[in-house]
JSON list of C-alpha atoms in Angstrom, two decimals:
[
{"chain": "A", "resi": 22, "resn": "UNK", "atom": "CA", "xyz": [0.00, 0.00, 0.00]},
{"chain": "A", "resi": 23, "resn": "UNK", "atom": "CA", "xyz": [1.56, 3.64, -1.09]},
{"chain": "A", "resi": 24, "resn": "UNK", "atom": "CA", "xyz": [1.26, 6.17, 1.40]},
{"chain": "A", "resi": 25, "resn": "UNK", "atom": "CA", "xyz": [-1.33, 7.99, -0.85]},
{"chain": "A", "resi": 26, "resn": "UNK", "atom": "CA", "xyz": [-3.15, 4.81, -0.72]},
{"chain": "A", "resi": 27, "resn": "UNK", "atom": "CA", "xyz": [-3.04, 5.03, 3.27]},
{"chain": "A", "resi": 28, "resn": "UNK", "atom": "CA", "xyz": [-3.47, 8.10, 3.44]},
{"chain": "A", "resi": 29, "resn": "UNK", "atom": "CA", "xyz": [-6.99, 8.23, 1.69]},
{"chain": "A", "resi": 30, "resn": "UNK", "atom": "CA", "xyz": [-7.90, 5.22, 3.81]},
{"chain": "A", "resi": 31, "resn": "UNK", "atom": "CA", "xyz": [-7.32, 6.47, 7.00]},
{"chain": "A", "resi": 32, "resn": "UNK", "atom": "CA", "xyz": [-9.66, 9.62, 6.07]},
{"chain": "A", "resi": 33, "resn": "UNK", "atom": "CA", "xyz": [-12.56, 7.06, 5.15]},
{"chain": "A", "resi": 34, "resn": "UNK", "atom": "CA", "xyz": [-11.97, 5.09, 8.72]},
{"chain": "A", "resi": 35, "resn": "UNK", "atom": "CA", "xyz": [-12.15, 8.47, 10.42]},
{"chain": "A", "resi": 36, "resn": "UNK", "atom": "CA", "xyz": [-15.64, 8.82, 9.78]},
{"chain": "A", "resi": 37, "resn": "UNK", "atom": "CA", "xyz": [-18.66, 7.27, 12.26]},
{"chain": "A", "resi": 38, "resn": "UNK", "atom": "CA", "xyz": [-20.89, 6.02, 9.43]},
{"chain": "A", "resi": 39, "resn": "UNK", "atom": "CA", "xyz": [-17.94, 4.54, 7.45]},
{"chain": "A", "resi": 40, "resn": "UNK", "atom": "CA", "xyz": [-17.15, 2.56, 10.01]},
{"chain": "A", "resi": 41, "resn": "UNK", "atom": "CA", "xyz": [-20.09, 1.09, 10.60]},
{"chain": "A", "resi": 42, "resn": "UNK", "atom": "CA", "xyz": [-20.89, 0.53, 7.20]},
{"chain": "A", "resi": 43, "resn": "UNK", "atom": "CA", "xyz": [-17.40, -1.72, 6.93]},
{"chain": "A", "resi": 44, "resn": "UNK", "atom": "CA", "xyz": [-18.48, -3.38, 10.30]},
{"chain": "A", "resi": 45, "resn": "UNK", "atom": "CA", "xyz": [-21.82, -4.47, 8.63]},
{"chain": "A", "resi": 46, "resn": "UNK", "atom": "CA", "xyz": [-20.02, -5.73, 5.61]},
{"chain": "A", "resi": 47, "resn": "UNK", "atom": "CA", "xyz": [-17.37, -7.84, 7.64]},
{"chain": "A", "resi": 48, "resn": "UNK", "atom": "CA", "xyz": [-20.62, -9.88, 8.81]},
{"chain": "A", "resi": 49, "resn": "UNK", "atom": "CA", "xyz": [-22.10, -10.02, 5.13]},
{"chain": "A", "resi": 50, "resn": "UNK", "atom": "CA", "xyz": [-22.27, -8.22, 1.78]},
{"chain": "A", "resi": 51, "resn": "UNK", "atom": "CA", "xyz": [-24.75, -5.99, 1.31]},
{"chain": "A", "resi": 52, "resn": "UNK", "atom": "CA", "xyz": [-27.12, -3.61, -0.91]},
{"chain": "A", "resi": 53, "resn": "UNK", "atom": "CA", "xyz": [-27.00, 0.08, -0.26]},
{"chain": "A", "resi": 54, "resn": "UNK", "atom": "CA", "xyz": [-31.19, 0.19, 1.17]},
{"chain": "A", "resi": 55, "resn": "UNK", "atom": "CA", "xyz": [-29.75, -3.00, 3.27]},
{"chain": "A", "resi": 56, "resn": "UNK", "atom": "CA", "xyz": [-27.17, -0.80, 4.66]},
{"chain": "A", "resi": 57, "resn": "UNK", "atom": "CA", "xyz": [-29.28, 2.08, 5.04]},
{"chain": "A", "resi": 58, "resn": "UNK", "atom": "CA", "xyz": [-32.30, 0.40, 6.94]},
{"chain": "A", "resi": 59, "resn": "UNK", "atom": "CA", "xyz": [-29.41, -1.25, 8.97]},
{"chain": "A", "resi": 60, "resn": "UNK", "atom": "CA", "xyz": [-27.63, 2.00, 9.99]},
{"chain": "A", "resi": 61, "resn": "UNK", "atom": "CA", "xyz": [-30.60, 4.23, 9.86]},
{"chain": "A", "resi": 62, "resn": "UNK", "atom": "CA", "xyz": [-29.16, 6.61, 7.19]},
{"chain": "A", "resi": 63, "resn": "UNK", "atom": "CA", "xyz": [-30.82, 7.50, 3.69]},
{"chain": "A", "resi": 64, "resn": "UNK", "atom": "CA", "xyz": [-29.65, 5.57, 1.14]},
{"chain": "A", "resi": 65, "resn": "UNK", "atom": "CA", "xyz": [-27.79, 8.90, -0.77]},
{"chain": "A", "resi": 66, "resn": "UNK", "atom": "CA", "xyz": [-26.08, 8.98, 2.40]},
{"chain": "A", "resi": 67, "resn": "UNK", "atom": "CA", "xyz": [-25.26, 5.47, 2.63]},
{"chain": "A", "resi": 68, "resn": "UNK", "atom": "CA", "xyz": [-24.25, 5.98, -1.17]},
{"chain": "A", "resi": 69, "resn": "UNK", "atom": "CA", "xyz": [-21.91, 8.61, -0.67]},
{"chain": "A", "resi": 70, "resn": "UNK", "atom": "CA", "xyz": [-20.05, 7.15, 2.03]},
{"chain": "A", "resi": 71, "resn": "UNK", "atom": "CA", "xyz": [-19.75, 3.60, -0.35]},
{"chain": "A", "resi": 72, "resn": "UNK", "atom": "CA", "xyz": [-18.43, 5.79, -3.31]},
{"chain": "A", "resi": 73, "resn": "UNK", "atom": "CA", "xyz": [-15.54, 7.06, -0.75]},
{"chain": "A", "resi": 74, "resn": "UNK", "atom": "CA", "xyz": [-14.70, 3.78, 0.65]},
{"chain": "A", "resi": 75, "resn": "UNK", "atom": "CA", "xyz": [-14.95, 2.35, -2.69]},
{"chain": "A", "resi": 76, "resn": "UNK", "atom": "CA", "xyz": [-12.51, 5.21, -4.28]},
{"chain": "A", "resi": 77, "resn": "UNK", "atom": "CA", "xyz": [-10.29, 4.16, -1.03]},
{"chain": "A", "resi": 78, "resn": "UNK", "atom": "CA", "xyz": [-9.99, 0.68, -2.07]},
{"chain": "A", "resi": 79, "resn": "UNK", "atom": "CA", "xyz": [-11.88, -0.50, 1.27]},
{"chain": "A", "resi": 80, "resn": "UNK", "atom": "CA", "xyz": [-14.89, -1.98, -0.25]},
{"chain": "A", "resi": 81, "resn": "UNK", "atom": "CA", "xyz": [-15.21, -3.73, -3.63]},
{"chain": "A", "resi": 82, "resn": "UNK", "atom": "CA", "xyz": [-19.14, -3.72, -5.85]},
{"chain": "A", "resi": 83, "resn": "UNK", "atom": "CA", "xyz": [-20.80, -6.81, -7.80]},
{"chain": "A", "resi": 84, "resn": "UNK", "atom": "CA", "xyz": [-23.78, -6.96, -9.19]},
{"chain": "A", "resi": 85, "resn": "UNK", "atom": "CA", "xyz": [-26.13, -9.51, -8.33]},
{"chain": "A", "resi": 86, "resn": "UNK", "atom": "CA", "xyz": [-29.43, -9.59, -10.43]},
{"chain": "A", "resi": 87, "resn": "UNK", "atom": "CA", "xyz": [-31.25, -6.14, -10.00]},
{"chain": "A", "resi": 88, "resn": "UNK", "atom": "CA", "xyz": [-29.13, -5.13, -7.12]},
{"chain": "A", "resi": 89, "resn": "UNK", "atom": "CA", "xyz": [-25.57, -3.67, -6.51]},
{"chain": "A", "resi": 90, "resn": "UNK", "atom": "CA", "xyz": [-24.04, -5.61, -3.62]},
{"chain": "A", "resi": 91, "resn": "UNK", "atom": "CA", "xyz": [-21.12, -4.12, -1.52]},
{"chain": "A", "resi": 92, "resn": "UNK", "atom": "CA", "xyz": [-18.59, -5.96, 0.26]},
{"chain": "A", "resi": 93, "resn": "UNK", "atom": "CA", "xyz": [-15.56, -5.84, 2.56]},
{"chain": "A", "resi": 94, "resn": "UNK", "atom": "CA", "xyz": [-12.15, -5.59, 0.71]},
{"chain": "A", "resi": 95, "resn": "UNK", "atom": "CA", "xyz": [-10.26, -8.02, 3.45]},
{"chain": "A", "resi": 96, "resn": "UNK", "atom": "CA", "xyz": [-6.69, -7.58, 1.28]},
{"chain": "A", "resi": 97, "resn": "UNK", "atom": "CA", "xyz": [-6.81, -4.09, 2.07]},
{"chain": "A", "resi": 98, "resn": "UNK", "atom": "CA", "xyz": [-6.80, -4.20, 5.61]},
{"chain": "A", "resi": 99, "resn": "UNK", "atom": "CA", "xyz": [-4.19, -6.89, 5.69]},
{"chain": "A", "resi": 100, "resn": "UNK", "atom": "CA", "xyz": [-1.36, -4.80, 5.60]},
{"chain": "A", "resi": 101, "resn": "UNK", "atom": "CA", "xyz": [-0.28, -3.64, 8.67]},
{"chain": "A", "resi": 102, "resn": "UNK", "atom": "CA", "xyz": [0.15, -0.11, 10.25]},
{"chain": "A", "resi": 103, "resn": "UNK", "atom": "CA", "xyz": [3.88, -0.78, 11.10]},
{"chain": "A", "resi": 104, "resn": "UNK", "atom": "CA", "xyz": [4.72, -1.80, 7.38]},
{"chain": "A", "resi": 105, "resn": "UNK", "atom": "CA", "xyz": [3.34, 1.67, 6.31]},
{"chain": "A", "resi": 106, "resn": "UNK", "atom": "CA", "xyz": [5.35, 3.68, 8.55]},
{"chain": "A", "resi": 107, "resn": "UNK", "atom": "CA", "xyz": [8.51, 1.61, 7.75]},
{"chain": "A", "resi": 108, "resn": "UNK", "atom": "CA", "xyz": [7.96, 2.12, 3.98]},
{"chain": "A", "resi": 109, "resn": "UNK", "atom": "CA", "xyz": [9.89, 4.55, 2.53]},
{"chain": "A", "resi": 110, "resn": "UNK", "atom": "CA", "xyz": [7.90, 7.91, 2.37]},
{"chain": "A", "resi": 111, "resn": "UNK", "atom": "CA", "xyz": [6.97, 10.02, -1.05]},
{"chain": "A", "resi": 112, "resn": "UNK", "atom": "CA", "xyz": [8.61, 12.64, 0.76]},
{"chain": "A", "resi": 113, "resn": "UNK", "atom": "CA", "xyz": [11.75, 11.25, 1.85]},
{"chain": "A", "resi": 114, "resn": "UNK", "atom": "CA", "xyz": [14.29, 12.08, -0.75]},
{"chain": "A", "resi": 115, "resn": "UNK", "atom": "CA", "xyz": [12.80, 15.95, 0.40]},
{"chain": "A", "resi": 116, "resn": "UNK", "atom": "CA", "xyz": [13.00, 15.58, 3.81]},
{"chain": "A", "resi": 117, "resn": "UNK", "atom": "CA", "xyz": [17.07, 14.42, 3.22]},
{"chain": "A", "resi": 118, "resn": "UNK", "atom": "CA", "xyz": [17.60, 17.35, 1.39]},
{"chain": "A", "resi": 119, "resn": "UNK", "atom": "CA", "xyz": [16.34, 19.63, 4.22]},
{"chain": "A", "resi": 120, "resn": "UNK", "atom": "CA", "xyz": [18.09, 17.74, 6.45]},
{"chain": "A", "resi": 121, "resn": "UNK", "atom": "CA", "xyz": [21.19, 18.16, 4.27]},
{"chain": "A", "resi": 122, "resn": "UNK", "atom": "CA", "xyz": [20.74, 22.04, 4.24]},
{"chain": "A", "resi": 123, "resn": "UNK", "atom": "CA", "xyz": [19.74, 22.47, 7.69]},
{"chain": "A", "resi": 124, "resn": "UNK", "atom": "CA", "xyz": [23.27, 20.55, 8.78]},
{"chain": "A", "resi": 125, "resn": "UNK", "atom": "CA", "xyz": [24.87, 22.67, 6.42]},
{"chain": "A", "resi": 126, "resn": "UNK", "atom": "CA", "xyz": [23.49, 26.16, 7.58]},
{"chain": "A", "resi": 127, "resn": "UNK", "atom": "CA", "xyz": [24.66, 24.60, 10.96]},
{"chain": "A", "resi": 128, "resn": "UNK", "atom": "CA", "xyz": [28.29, 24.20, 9.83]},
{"chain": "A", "resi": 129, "resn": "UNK", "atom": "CA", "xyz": [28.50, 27.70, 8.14]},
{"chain": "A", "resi": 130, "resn": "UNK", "atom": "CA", "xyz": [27.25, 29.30, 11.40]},
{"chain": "A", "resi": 131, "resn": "UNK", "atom": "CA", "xyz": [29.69, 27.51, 13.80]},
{"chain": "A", "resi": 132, "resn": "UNK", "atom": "CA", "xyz": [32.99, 27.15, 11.87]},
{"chain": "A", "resi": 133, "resn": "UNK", "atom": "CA", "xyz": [35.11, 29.67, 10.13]},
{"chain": "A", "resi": 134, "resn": "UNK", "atom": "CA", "xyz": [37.69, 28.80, 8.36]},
{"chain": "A", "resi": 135, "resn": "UNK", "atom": "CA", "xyz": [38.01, 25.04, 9.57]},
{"chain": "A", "resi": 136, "resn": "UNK", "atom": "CA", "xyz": [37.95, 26.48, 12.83]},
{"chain": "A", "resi": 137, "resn": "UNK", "atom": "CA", "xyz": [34.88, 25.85, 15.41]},
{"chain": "A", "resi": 138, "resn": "UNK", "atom": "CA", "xyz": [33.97, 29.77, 16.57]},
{"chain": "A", "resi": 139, "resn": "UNK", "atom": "CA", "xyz": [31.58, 28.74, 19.54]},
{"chain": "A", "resi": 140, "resn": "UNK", "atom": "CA", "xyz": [30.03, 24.99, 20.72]},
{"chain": "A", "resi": 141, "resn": "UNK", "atom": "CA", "xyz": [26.28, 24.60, 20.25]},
{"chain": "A", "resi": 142, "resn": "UNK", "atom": "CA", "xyz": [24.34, 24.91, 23.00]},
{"chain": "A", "resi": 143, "resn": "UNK", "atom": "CA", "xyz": [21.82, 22.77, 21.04]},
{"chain": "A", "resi": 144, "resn": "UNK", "atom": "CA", "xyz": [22.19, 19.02, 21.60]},
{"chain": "A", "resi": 145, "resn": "UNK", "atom": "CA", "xyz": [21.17, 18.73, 17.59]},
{"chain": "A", "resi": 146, "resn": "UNK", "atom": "CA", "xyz": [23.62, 21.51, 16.81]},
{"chain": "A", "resi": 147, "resn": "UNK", "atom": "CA", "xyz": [26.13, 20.16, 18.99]},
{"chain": "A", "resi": 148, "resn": "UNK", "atom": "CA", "xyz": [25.98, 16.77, 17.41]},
{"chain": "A", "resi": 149, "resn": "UNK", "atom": "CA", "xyz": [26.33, 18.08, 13.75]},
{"chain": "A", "resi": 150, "resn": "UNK", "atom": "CA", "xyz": [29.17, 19.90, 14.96]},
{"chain": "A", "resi": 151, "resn": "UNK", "atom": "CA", "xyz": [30.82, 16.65, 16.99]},
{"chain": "A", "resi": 152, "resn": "UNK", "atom": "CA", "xyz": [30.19, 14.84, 13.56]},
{"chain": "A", "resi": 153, "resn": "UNK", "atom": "CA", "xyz": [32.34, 17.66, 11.57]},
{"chain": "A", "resi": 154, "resn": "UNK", "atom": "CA", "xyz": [35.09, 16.94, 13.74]},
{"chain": "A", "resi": 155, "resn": "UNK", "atom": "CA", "xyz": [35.21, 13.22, 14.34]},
{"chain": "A", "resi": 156, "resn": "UNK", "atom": "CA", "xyz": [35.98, 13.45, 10.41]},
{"chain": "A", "resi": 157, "resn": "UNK", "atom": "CA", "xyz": [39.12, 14.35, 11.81]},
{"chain": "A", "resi": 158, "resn": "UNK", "atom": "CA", "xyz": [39.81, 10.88, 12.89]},
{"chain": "A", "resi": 159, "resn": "UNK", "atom": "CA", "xyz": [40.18, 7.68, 10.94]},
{"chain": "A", "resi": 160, "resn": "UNK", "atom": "CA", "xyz": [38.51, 4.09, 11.80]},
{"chain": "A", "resi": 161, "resn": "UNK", "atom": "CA", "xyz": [40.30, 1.60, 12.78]},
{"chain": "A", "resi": 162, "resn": "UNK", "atom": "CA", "xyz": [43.39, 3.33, 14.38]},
{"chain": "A", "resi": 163, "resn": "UNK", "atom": "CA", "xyz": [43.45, 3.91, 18.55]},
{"chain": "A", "resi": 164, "resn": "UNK", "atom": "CA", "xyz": [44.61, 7.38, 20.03]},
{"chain": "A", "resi": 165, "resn": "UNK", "atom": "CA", "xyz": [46.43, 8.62, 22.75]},
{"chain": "A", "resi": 166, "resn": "UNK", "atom": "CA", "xyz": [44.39, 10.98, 24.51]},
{"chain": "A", "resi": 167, "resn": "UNK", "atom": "CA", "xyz": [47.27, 13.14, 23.77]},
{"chain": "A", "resi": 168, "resn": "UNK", "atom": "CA", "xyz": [46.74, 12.63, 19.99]},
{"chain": "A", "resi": 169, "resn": "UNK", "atom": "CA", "xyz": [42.70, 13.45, 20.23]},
{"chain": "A", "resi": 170, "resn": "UNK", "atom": "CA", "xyz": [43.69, 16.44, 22.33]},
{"chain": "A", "resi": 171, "resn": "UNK", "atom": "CA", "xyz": [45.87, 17.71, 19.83]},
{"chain": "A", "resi": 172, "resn": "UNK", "atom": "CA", "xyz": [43.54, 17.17, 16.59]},
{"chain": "A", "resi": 173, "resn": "UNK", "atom": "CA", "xyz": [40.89, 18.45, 18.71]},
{"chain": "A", "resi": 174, "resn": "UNK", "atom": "CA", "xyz": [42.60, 21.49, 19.40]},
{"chain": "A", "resi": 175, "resn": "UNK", "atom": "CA", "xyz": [42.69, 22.07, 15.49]},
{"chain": "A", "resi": 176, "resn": "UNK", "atom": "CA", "xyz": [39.15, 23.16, 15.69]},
{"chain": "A", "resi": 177, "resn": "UNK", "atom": "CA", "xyz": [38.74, 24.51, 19.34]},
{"chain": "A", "resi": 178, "resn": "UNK", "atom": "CA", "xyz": [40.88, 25.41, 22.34]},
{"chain": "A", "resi": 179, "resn": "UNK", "atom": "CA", "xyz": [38.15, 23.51, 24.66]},
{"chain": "A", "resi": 180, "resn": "UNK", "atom": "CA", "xyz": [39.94, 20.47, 23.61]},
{"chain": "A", "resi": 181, "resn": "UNK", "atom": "CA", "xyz": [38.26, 18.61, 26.88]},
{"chain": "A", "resi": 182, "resn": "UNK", "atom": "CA", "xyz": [34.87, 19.44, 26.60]},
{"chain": "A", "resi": 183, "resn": "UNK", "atom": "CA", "xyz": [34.70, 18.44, 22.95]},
{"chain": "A", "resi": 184, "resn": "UNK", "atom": "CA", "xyz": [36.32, 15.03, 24.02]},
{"chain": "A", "resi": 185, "resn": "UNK", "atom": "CA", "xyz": [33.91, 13.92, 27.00]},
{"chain": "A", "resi": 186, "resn": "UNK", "atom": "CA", "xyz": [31.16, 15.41, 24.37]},
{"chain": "A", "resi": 187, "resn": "UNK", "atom": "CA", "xyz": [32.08, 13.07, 21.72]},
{"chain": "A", "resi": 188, "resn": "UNK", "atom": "CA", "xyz": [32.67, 10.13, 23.84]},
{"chain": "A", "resi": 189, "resn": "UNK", "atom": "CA", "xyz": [28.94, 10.95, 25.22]},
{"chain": "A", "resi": 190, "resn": "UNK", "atom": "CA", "xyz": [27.31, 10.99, 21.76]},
{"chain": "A", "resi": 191, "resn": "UNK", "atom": "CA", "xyz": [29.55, 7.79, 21.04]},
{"chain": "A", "resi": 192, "resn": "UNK", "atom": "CA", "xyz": [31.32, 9.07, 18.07]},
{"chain": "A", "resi": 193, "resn": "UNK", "atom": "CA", "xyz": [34.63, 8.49, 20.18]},
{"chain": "A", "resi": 194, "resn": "UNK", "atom": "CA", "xyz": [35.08, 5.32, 22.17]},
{"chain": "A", "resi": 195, "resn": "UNK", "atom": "CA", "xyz": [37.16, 5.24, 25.40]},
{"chain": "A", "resi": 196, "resn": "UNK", "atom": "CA", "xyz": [39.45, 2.99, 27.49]},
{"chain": "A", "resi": 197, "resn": "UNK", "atom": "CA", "xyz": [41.25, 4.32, 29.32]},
{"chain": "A", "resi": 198, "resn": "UNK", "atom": "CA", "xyz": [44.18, 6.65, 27.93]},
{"chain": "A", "resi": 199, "resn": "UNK", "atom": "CA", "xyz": [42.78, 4.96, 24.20]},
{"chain": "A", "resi": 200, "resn": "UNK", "atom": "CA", "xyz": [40.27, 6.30, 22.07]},
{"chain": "A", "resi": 201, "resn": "UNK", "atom": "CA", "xyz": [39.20, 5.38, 18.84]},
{"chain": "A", "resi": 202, "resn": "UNK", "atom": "CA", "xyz": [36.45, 6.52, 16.46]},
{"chain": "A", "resi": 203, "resn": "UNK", "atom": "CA", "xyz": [33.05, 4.83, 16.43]},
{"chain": "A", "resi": 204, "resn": "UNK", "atom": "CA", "xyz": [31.10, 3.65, 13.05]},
{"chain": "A", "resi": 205, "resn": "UNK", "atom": "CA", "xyz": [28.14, 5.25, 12.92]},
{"chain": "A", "resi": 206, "resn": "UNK", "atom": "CA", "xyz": [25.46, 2.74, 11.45]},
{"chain": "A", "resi": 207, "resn": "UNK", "atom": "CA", "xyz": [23.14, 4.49, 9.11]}
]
């Protein structure tokens, strides 16, 4: 199911009378004066609301003889809520590029030159600006603390505070007098 799909099927199941009308049709098809009688609605009403669910892919229409007979689309509702949200989203190659420009507006406000002006008070800043740094240090390969001071100082003369801070966000693992850089997994 595309999110557009989901989307437009979550609006039907917000209504009252939808809802009832796919609760009668889980027990048995039915014809839209059925339905009506049933929910106490006029049949335009009852009409309308099938022509939305119907449009949403929630109920499916047969004929059978002189009468149009609705019924419950089970494969719809098969799919569950937590495979929607884990599907990639219509927006998502957007939402990375925002991201992308929001990091870098980050990076042009903090550094100068290759040098870190101030530290982010903001935990998100902070981290984005943590992240610029640890670039600083290769995988693989253990440091002195010595050695991370001194690359750290490259950016900023709070060589300590940047240290505990990256060990905190785990983009610097410790023990000891050793530190080495942490894979991030994406």
């Amino acid at each position: 199911m595309t999110e557009a799909e989901a989307i437009s099927l979550f609006k039907c199941l917000s209504d009252k009378s939808r809802l009832q009308i796919l609760k009668s049709l889980v027990v048995e098809d039915m014809y839209v004066e059925r339905l009506a009688e049933r929910l106490g609605l006029t049949a335009p009403t009852i009409s309308f609301h099938l022509k939305k669910l119907s449009d949403a892919g929630a109920v499916t229409a047969y004929k059978n003889q002189y009468y149009m007979m609705y019924s419950l689309n089970k494969e719809r509702f098969q799919t569950s809520i937590l495979a929607i949200l884990q599907q990639e989203s219509d927006e998502a190659q957007k939402q990375a590029q925002r991201d992308a420009e929001y990091r870098q507006r980050v990076i042009d406000a903090f550094f100068e030159y290759g040098k870190l002006k101030s530290i982010p008070t903001q935990r998100k800043k902070e981290r984005i600006v943590l992240e610029v740094i640890a670039e600083a240090f290769d995988f693989d390969r253990v440091y002195s603390e010595r050695e991370v001071n001194i690359i750290i100082a490259d950016f900023h003369d709070d060589f300590c505070t940047i240290r505990r801070d990256m060990v905190g966000e785990q983009l610097l693992g410790r023990n000891g007098m050793e530190y080495w850089r942490i894979k991030i997994p994406q």
